[in-house]
Amino acid sequence: MDTQALALALPLIGWASHTALLTHRLATARRDPLTGLRTRAGWTALAERVVRRHRDAVVLLLDLDDFKNLNDSHGHAAGDFALAVTAERLAAWCGRHGIAGRLGGDEFVAIARQAPDLESLHRALRQPVAYAGRRLPVSVSVGSCHVRDLPVRSLSDALATADSAMYAAKGTGGRRGTRPLSR
């Protein structure tokens, strides 16, 4: 290769390498490193399209019950394992007709193009998790919202409705619960 061709090729090779690195970073930023599910940003972009295109879509918000107790009793590695197993179960339920994501901590989200069998998801999520020779109990509260039931189809309204349903399933009045203010 002559010197002039090499001088032209080197900047292009550098630029292509830099572009590949940025593309890889962007792709990994849209995936949660622990569970492999989409992050909030990655999930939201796809879910908004599903809400617009599929009237029969269902949005789910999930939260592991007593997750702090699981971590405190069995260790953070056990908690991480329970999160990963929950993610696998949710992704399997979504299949190719839905998208699962992890919002952070012990909160998950999903959207399916059609209202699938929610009872099968509940059954799967209630199964104990086998970890280090023990069976860890896992309980997950699930709230759902059928997009067709909303006055205006929007992801934010569907998430708010699913959030209320999830806290009703937990038996609390909302994010802050129903505890009276102390004086």
PDB file of C-alpha atoms in Angstrom:
ATOM      1  CA  MET A   1       0.000   0.000   0.000  1.00  0.00           C
ATOM      2  CA  ASP A   2       1.448   3.361  -0.920  1.00  0.00           C
ATOM      3  CA  THR A   3       1.848   6.203   1.584  1.00  0.00           C
ATOM      4  CA  GLN A   4      -0.875   8.387   0.101  1.00  0.00           C
ATOM      5  CA  ALA A   5      -3.508   5.624   0.261  1.00  0.00           C
ATOM      6  CA  LEU A   6      -2.479   4.837   3.831  1.00  0.00           C
ATOM      7  CA  ALA A   7      -2.791   8.518   4.783  1.00  0.00           C
ATOM      8  CA  LEU A   8      -6.356   8.534   3.403  1.00  0.00           C
ATOM      9  CA  ALA A   9      -7.338   5.207   4.974  1.00  0.00           C
ATOM     10  CA  LEU A  10      -6.156   5.807   8.553  1.00  0.00           C
ATOM     11  CA  PRO A  11      -8.649   8.559   9.423  1.00  0.00           C
ATOM     12  CA  LEU A  12     -11.485   6.485   7.939  1.00  0.00           C
ATOM     13  CA  ILE A  13     -10.438   3.442   9.974  1.00  0.00           C
ATOM     14  CA  GLY A  14     -10.286   5.574  13.125  1.00  0.00           C
ATOM     15  CA  TRP A  15     -13.677   7.094  12.424  1.00  0.00           C
ATOM     16  CA  ALA A  16     -15.212   3.665  11.758  1.00  0.00           C
ATOM     17  CA  SER A  17     -13.734   2.292  14.999  1.00  0.00           C
ATOM     18  CA  HIS A  18     -15.047   5.260  16.976  1.00  0.00           C
ATOM     19  CA  THR A  19     -18.509   4.864  15.421  1.00  0.00           C
ATOM     20  CA  ALA A  20     -18.545   1.155  16.316  1.00  0.00           C
ATOM     21  CA  LEU A  21     -17.586   1.968  19.910  1.00  0.00           C
ATOM     22  CA  LEU A  22     -20.330   4.595  20.220  1.00  0.00           C
ATOM     23  CA  THR A  23     -22.889   2.228  18.692  1.00  0.00           C
ATOM     24  CA  HIS A  24     -21.900  -0.473  21.190  1.00  0.00           C
ATOM     25  CA  ARG A  25     -22.183   1.952  24.116  1.00  0.00           C
ATOM     26  CA  LEU A  26     -25.609   3.112  22.966  1.00  0.00           C
ATOM     27  CA  ALA A  27     -26.831  -0.471  22.586  1.00  0.00           C
ATOM     28  CA  THR A  28     -25.593  -1.489  26.028  1.00  0.00           C
ATOM     29  CA  ALA A  29     -27.080   1.616  27.625  1.00  0.00           C
ATOM     30  CA  ARG A  30     -30.495   0.398  26.491  1.00  0.00           C
ATOM     31  CA  ARG A  31     -30.009  -2.935  28.308  1.00  0.00           C
ATOM     32  CA  ASP A  32     -29.873  -3.499  32.028  1.00  0.00           C
ATOM     33  CA  PRO A  33     -26.558  -5.230  32.798  1.00  0.00           C
ATOM     34  CA  LEU A  34     -28.000  -7.486  35.532  1.00  0.00           C
ATOM     35  CA  THR A  35     -31.141  -8.750  33.812  1.00  0.00           C
ATOM     36  CA  GLY A  36     -30.493  -8.119  30.122  1.00  0.00           C
ATOM     37  CA  LEU A  37     -33.890  -6.429  29.861  1.00  0.00           C
ATOM     38  CA  ARG A  38     -34.348  -3.042  28.266  1.00  0.00           C
ATOM     39  CA  THR A  39     -33.762  -0.028  30.479  1.00  0.00           C
ATOM     40  CA  ARG A  40     -36.435   2.612  31.011  1.00  0.00           C
ATOM     41  CA  ALA A  41     -35.295   4.626  27.977  1.00  0.00           C
ATOM     42  CA  GLY A  42     -35.003   1.603  25.690  1.00  0.00           C
ATOM     43  CA  TRP A  43     -38.336   0.172  26.775  1.00  0.00           C
ATOM     44  CA  THR A  44     -40.263   3.449  26.641  1.00  0.00           C
ATOM     45  CA  ALA A  45     -39.358   4.205  23.023  1.00  0.00           C
ATOM     46  CA  LEU A  46     -40.655   0.817  21.870  1.00  0.00           C
ATOM     47  CA  ALA A  47     -43.667   0.772  24.201  1.00  0.00           C
ATOM     48  CA  GLU A  48     -44.912   4.132  22.907  1.00  0.00           C
ATOM     49  CA  ARG A  49     -45.034   2.658  19.403  1.00  0.00           C
ATOM     50  CA  VAL A  50     -46.947  -0.395  20.635  1.00  0.00           C
ATOM     51  CA  VAL A  51     -49.509   1.818  22.409  1.00  0.00           C
ATOM     52  CA  ARG A  52     -50.062   3.856  19.237  1.00  0.00           C
ATOM     53  CA  ARG A  53     -50.387   0.829  16.947  1.00  0.00           C
ATOM     54  CA  HIS A  54     -52.153  -1.800  19.065  1.00  0.00           C
ATOM     55  CA  ARG A  55     -55.486  -0.979  20.669  1.00  0.00           C
ATOM     56  CA  ASP A  56     -55.537  -4.313  22.522  1.00  0.00           C
ATOM     57  CA  ALA A  57     -52.132  -3.789  24.160  1.00  0.00           C
ATOM     58  CA  VAL A  58     -51.735  -4.329  27.890  1.00  0.00           C
ATOM     59  CA  VAL A  59     -49.184  -2.487  30.031  1.00  0.00           C
ATOM     60  CA  LEU A  60     -47.853  -4.096  33.213  1.00  0.00           C
ATOM     61  CA  LEU A  61     -45.958  -2.682  36.159  1.00  0.00           C
ATOM     62  CA  LEU A  62     -44.372  -5.208  38.533  1.00  0.00           C
ATOM     63  CA  ASP A  63     -42.656  -4.871  41.888  1.00  0.00           C
ATOM     64  CA  LEU A  64     -41.041  -7.586  43.990  1.00  0.00           C
ATOM     65  CA  ASP A  65     -42.652  -7.748  47.421  1.00  0.00           C
ATOM     66  CA  ASP A  66     -40.382  -7.562  50.473  1.00  0.00           C
ATOM     67  CA  PHE A  67     -37.285  -7.405  48.296  1.00  0.00           C
ATOM     68  CA  LYS A  68     -35.280  -5.640  51.019  1.00  0.00           C
ATOM     69  CA  ASN A  69     -36.050  -8.531  53.358  1.00  0.00           C
ATOM     70  CA  LEU A  70     -34.830 -11.019  50.726  1.00  0.00           C
ATOM     71  CA  ASN A  71     -31.556  -9.082  50.370  1.00  0.00           C
ATOM     72  CA  ASP A  72     -31.122  -8.715  54.129  1.00  0.00           C
ATOM     73  CA  SER A  73     -31.926 -12.368  54.884  1.00  0.00           C
ATOM     74  CA  HIS A  74     -30.124 -14.130  52.030  1.00  0.00           C
ATOM     75  CA  GLY A  75     -27.586 -11.573  50.739  1.00  0.00           C
ATOM     76  CA  HIS A  76     -27.412  -9.260  47.754  1.00  0.00           C
ATOM     77  CA  ALA A  77     -26.220 -12.027  45.444  1.00  0.00           C
ATOM     78  CA  ALA A  78     -29.458 -13.903  46.175  1.00  0.00           C
ATOM     79  CA  GLY A  79     -31.437 -10.712  45.541  1.00  0.00           C
ATOM     80  CA  ASP A  80     -29.646 -10.167  42.237  1.00  0.00           C
ATOM     81  CA  PHE A  81     -30.381 -13.764  41.282  1.00  0.00           C
ATOM     82  CA  ALA A  82     -34.074 -13.308  42.125  1.00  0.00           C
ATOM     83  CA  LEU A  83     -34.152 -10.185  39.945  1.00  0.00           C
ATOM     84  CA  ALA A  84     -32.532 -12.050  37.045  1.00  0.00           C
ATOM     85  CA  VAL A  85     -34.953 -14.987  37.359  1.00  0.00           C
ATOM     86  CA  THR A  86     -37.935 -12.615  37.537  1.00  0.00           C
ATOM     87  CA  ALA A  87     -36.655 -10.901  34.386  1.00  0.00           C
ATOM     88  CA  GLU A  88     -36.358 -14.263  32.596  1.00  0.00           C
ATOM     89  CA  ARG A  89     -39.875 -15.246  33.586  1.00  0.00           C
ATOM     90  CA  LEU A  90     -41.304 -11.898  32.481  1.00  0.00           C
ATOM     91  CA  ALA A  91     -39.428 -11.972  29.169  1.00  0.00           C
ATOM     92  CA  ALA A  92     -40.599 -15.554  28.538  1.00  0.00           C
ATOM     93  CA  TRP A  93     -44.195 -14.512  29.195  1.00  0.00           C
ATOM     94  CA  CYS A  94     -43.878 -11.562  26.806  1.00  0.00           C
ATOM     95  CA  GLY A  95     -42.404 -13.789  24.126  1.00  0.00           C
ATOM     96  CA  ARG A  96     -42.185 -12.226  20.725  1.00  0.00           C
ATOM     97  CA  HIS A  97     -45.460 -10.342  21.190  1.00  0.00           C
ATOM     98  CA  GLY A  98     -44.243  -8.056  23.955  1.00  0.00           C
ATOM     99  CA  ILE A  99     -41.366  -6.153  25.490  1.00  0.00           C
ATOM    100  CA  ALA A 100     -40.081  -6.426  29.040  1.00  0.00           C
ATOM    101  CA  GLY A 101     -37.954  -3.857  30.835  1.00  0.00           C
ATOM    102  CA  ARG A 102     -36.418  -3.058  34.187  1.00  0.00           C
ATOM    103  CA  LEU A 103     -37.144   0.380  35.548  1.00  0.00           C
ATOM    104  CA  GLY A 104     -34.589  -0.006  38.306  1.00  0.00           C
ATOM    105  CA  GLY A 105     -34.313  -1.596  41.718  1.00  0.00           C
ATOM    106  CA  ASP A 106     -36.985  -4.266  41.961  1.00  0.00           C
ATOM    107  CA  GLU A 107     -39.426  -2.660  39.498  1.00  0.00           C
ATOM    108  CA  PHE A 108     -40.172  -4.147  36.109  1.00  0.00           C
ATOM    109  CA  VAL A 109     -42.416  -3.129  33.250  1.00  0.00           C
ATOM    110  CA  ALA A 110     -43.858  -4.924  30.244  1.00  0.00           C
ATOM    111  CA  ILE A 111     -46.138  -4.335  27.314  1.00  0.00           C
ATOM    112  CA  ALA A 112     -47.824  -6.971  25.176  1.00  0.00           C
ATOM    113  CA  ARG A 113     -49.588  -6.265  21.890  1.00  0.00           C
ATOM    114  CA  GLN A 114     -52.595  -8.330  22.924  1.00  0.00           C
ATOM    115  CA  ALA A 115     -53.988  -9.099  26.339  1.00  0.00           C
ATOM    116  CA  PRO A 116     -52.338 -12.444  27.051  1.00  0.00           C
ATOM    117  CA  ASP A 117     -53.117 -14.781  29.911  1.00  0.00           C
ATOM    118  CA  LEU A 118     -52.172 -12.763  33.001  1.00  0.00           C
ATOM    119  CA  GLU A 119     -52.819 -15.724  35.293  1.00  0.00           C
ATOM    120  CA  SER A 120     -49.988 -17.666  33.663  1.00  0.00           C
ATOM    121  CA  LEU A 121     -47.664 -14.763  34.446  1.00  0.00           C
ATOM    122  CA  HIS A 122     -48.818 -14.699  38.069  1.00  0.00           C
ATOM    123  CA  ARG A 123     -48.203 -18.460  38.352  1.00  0.00           C
ATOM    124  CA  ALA A 124     -44.713 -18.160  36.866  1.00  0.00           C
ATOM    125  CA  LEU A 125     -43.756 -15.240  39.092  1.00  0.00           C
ATOM    126  CA  ARG A 126     -44.955 -16.981  42.275  1.00  0.00           C
ATOM    127  CA  GLN A 127     -42.611 -19.934  41.793  1.00  0.00           C
ATOM    128  CA  PRO A 128     -39.787 -20.052  44.351  1.00  0.00           C
ATOM    129  CA  VAL A 129     -36.275 -19.324  43.102  1.00  0.00           C
ATOM    130  CA  ALA A 130     -33.655 -22.051  43.558  1.00  0.00           C
ATOM    131  CA  TYR A 131     -30.473 -20.413  44.814  1.00  0.00           C
ATOM    132  CA  ALA A 132     -27.431 -21.979  46.515  1.00  0.00           C
ATOM    133  CA  GLY A 133     -29.325 -25.124  47.439  1.00  0.00           C
ATOM    134  CA  ARG A 134     -32.255 -23.190  48.913  1.00  0.00           C
ATOM    135  CA  ARG A 135     -35.683 -22.286  47.607  1.00  0.00           C
ATOM    136  CA  LEU A 136     -36.222 -18.566  48.026  1.00  0.00           C
ATOM    137  CA  PRO A 137     -39.822 -17.411  48.169  1.00  0.00           C
ATOM    138  CA  VAL A 138     -40.595 -14.736  45.609  1.00  0.00           C
ATOM    139  CA  SER A 139     -43.715 -12.634  45.542  1.00  0.00           C
ATOM    140  CA  VAL A 140     -44.419 -10.063  42.867  1.00  0.00           C
ATOM    141  CA  SER A 141     -47.225  -7.513  42.783  1.00  0.00           C
ATOM    142  CA  VAL A 142     -48.515  -6.885  39.272  1.00  0.00           C
ATOM    143  CA  GLY A 143     -50.651  -4.031  38.046  1.00  0.00           C
ATOM    144  CA  SER A 144     -52.051  -3.959  34.536  1.00  0.00           C
ATOM    145  CA  CYS A 145     -53.797  -1.562  32.220  1.00  0.00           C
ATOM    146  CA  HIS A 146     -55.546  -2.435  28.982  1.00  0.00           C
ATOM    147  CA  VAL A 147     -54.889   0.416  26.573  1.00  0.00           C
ATOM    148  CA  ARG A 148     -58.387   0.133  25.087  1.00  0.00           C
ATOM    149  CA  ASP A 149     -59.854   1.109  28.487  1.00  0.00           C
ATOM    150  CA  LEU A 150     -58.139   4.502  28.506  1.00  0.00           C
ATOM    151  CA  PRO A 151     -60.020   7.603  27.315  1.00  0.00           C
ATOM    152  CA  VAL A 152     -56.900   8.637  25.373  1.00  0.00           C
ATOM    153  CA  ARG A 153     -54.241   6.124  24.394  1.00  0.00           C
ATOM    154  CA  SER A 154     -50.981   7.190  26.015  1.00  0.00           C
ATOM    155  CA  LEU A 155     -48.168   5.282  27.617  1.00  0.00           C
ATOM    156  CA  SER A 156     -47.974   7.647  30.583  1.00  0.00           C
ATOM    157  CA  ASP A 157     -51.683   7.164  31.369  1.00  0.00           C
ATOM    158  CA  ALA A 158     -51.347   3.389  30.978  1.00  0.00           C
ATOM    159  CA  LEU A 159     -48.362   3.344  33.359  1.00  0.00           C
ATOM    160  CA  ALA A 160     -50.208   5.485  35.910  1.00  0.00           C
ATOM    161  CA  THR A 161     -53.196   3.148  35.794  1.00  0.00           C
ATOM    162  CA  ALA A 162     -50.964   0.057  36.070  1.00  0.00           C
ATOM    163  CA  ASP A 163     -49.113   1.699  38.971  1.00  0.00           C
ATOM    164  CA  SER A 164     -52.377   2.238  40.874  1.00  0.00           C
ATOM    165  CA  ALA A 165     -53.418  -1.347  40.178  1.00  0.00           C
ATOM    166  CA  MET A 166     -50.039  -2.631  41.364  1.00  0.00           C
ATOM    167  CA  TYR A 167     -50.297  -0.797  44.673  1.00  0.00           C
ATOM    168  CA  ALA A 168     -53.859  -2.042  45.081  1.00  0.00           C
ATOM    169  CA  ALA A 169     -52.480  -5.581  44.595  1.00  0.00           C
ATOM    170  CA  LYS A 170     -49.890  -4.855  47.284  1.00  0.00           C
ATOM    171  CA  GLY A 171     -52.695  -3.765  49.594  1.00  0.00           C
ATOM    172  CA  THR A 172     -51.453  -0.206  49.990  1.00  0.00           C
ATOM    173  CA  GLY A 173     -53.103   3.045  49.029  1.00  0.00           C
ATOM    174  CA  GLY A 174     -50.279   4.218  46.825  1.00  0.00           C
ATOM    175  CA  ARG A 175     -46.578   4.889  46.710  1.00  0.00           C
ATOM    176  CA  ARG A 176     -46.594   6.451  50.155  1.00  0.00           C
ATOM    177  CA  GLY A 177     -49.087   3.957  51.595  1.00  0.00           C
ATOM    178  CA  THR A 178     -51.949   4.969  53.844  1.00  0.00           C
ATOM    179  CA  ARG A 179     -50.003   5.639  57.033  1.00  0.00           C
ATOM    180  CA  PRO A 180     -51.331   8.734  58.789  1.00  0.00           C
ATOM    181  CA  LEU A 181     -49.023  11.704  59.253  1.00  0.00           C
ATOM    182  CA  SER A 182     -47.477  11.912  62.700  1.00  0.00           C
ATOM    183  CA  ARG A 183     -47.846  15.078  64.716  1.00  0.00           C
TER     184      ARG A 183
END
